[in-house]
XYZ file of C-alpha atoms in Angstrom:
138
model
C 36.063 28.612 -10.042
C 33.399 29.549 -12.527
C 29.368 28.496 -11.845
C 29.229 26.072 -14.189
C 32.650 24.073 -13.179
C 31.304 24.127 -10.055
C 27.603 22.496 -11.139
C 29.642 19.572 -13.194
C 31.683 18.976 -9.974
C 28.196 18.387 -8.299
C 27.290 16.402 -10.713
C 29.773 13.977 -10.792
C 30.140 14.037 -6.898
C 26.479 12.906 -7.016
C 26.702 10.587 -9.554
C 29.865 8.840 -7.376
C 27.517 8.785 -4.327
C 24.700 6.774 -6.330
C 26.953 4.159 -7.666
C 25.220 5.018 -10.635
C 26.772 5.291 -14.193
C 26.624 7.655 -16.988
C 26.752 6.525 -20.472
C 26.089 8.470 -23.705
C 22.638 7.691 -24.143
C 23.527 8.662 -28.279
C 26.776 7.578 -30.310
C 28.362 10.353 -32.168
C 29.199 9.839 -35.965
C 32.426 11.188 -36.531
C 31.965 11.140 -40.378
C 34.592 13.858 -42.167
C 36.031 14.557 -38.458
C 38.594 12.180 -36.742
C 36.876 11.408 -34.343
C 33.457 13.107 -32.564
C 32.008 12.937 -28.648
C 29.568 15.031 -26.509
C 30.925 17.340 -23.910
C 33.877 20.169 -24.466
C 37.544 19.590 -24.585
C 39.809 20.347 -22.112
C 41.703 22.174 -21.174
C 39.261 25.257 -22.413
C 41.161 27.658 -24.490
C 41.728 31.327 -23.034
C 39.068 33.870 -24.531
C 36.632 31.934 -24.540
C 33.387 34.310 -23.747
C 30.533 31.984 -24.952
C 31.120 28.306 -25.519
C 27.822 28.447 -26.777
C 27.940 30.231 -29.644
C 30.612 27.756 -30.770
C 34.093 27.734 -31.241
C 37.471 25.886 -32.743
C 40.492 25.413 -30.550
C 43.760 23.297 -30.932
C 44.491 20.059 -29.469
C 47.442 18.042 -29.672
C 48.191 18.641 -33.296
C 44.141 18.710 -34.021
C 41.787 21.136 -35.054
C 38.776 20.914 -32.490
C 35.317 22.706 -32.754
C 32.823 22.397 -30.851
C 29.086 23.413 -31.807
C 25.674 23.070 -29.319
C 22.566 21.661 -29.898
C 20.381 18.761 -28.973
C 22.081 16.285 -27.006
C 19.362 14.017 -28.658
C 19.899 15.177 -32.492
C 23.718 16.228 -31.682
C 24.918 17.635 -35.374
C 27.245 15.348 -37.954
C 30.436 16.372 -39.825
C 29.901 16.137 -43.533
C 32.865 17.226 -44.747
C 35.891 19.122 -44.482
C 37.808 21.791 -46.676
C 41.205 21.757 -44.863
C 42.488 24.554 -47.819
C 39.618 26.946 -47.145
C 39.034 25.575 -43.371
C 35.473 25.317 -44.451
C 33.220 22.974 -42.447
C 29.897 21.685 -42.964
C 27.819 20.332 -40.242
C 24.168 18.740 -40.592
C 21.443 18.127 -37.888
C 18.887 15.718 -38.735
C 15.527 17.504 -37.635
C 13.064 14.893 -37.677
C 11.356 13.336 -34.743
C 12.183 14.830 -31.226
C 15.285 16.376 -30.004
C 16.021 17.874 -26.567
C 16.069 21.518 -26.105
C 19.171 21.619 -23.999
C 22.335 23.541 -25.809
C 25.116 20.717 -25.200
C 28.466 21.119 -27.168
C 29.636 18.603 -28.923
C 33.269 18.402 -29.949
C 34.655 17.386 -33.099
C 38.731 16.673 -34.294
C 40.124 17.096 -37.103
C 43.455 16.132 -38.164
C 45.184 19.245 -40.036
C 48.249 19.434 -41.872
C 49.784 22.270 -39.729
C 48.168 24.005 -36.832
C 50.638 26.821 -36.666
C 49.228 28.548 -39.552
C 45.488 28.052 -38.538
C 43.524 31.330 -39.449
C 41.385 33.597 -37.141
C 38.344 32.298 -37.827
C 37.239 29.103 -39.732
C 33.687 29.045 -41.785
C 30.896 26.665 -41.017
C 28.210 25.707 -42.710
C 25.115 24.582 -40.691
C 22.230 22.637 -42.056
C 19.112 21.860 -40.228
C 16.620 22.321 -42.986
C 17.668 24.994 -44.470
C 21.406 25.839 -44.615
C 23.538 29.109 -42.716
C 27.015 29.458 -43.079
C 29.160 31.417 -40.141
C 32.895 32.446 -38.943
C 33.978 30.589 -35.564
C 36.940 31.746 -34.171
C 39.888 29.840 -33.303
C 40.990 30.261 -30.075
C 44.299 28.947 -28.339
């Protein structure tokens, strides 16, 4: 079991103990996705090597990627290019956001996700804009 399975299952051990709840302390616009929410989907997909950097995946017929950031400032789905998979993604940057990396996971609905390419292209704008390939992993 990998380090950081093993810190959630603490986690929500300790947060059964309390009696306490968790609760999003943000709501997620979904805008061009289906639907949007913090946290990862699982199950995670095989080759996965840093969920940090980002990554797309398939879920049930969807298209999934997940980006970090701020938890606090988590990013927004603009739109969507389902004939180039081409995705772009904004962050609003003002006021203050939490330095703490969390993914956030966003599905899209896709015609076909037996023909998916490799890699998919995001754009990223947080003030000024930078475009990269995620992979798509299964």
């Amino acid at each position: 079991m990998s380090p950081n399975r093993l810190v959630l299952i603490a986690v929500a051990v300790a947060v059964g103990l309390c009696g306490c709840t968790v609760e999003p302390s943000i709501v997620i616009p979904a805008g061009a996705a289906t639907t949007a929410y913090p946290g990862e989907p699982t199950p995670l997909p095989s080759g996965l090597v840093d969920p940090f950097a980002g990554y797309a995946t398939v879920l049930d017929g969807r298209l999934a990627i997940v980006l970090s950031g701020s938890s606090s400032c988590p990013p927004h789905a603009d739109s969507a290019d389902l004939a180039t998979m081409t995705f772009d993604f904004s962050v609003e940057t003002e006021g203050p956001c939490k330095a703490d990396l969390s993914p956030t996971t966003f599905e899209f609905y896709v015609p076909s996700t037996e023909n998916l390419p490799t890699f998919i292209t995001i754009n990223f704008t947080a003030g000024d804009t930078a475009s990269s390939q995620l992979p798509v992993l299964r």
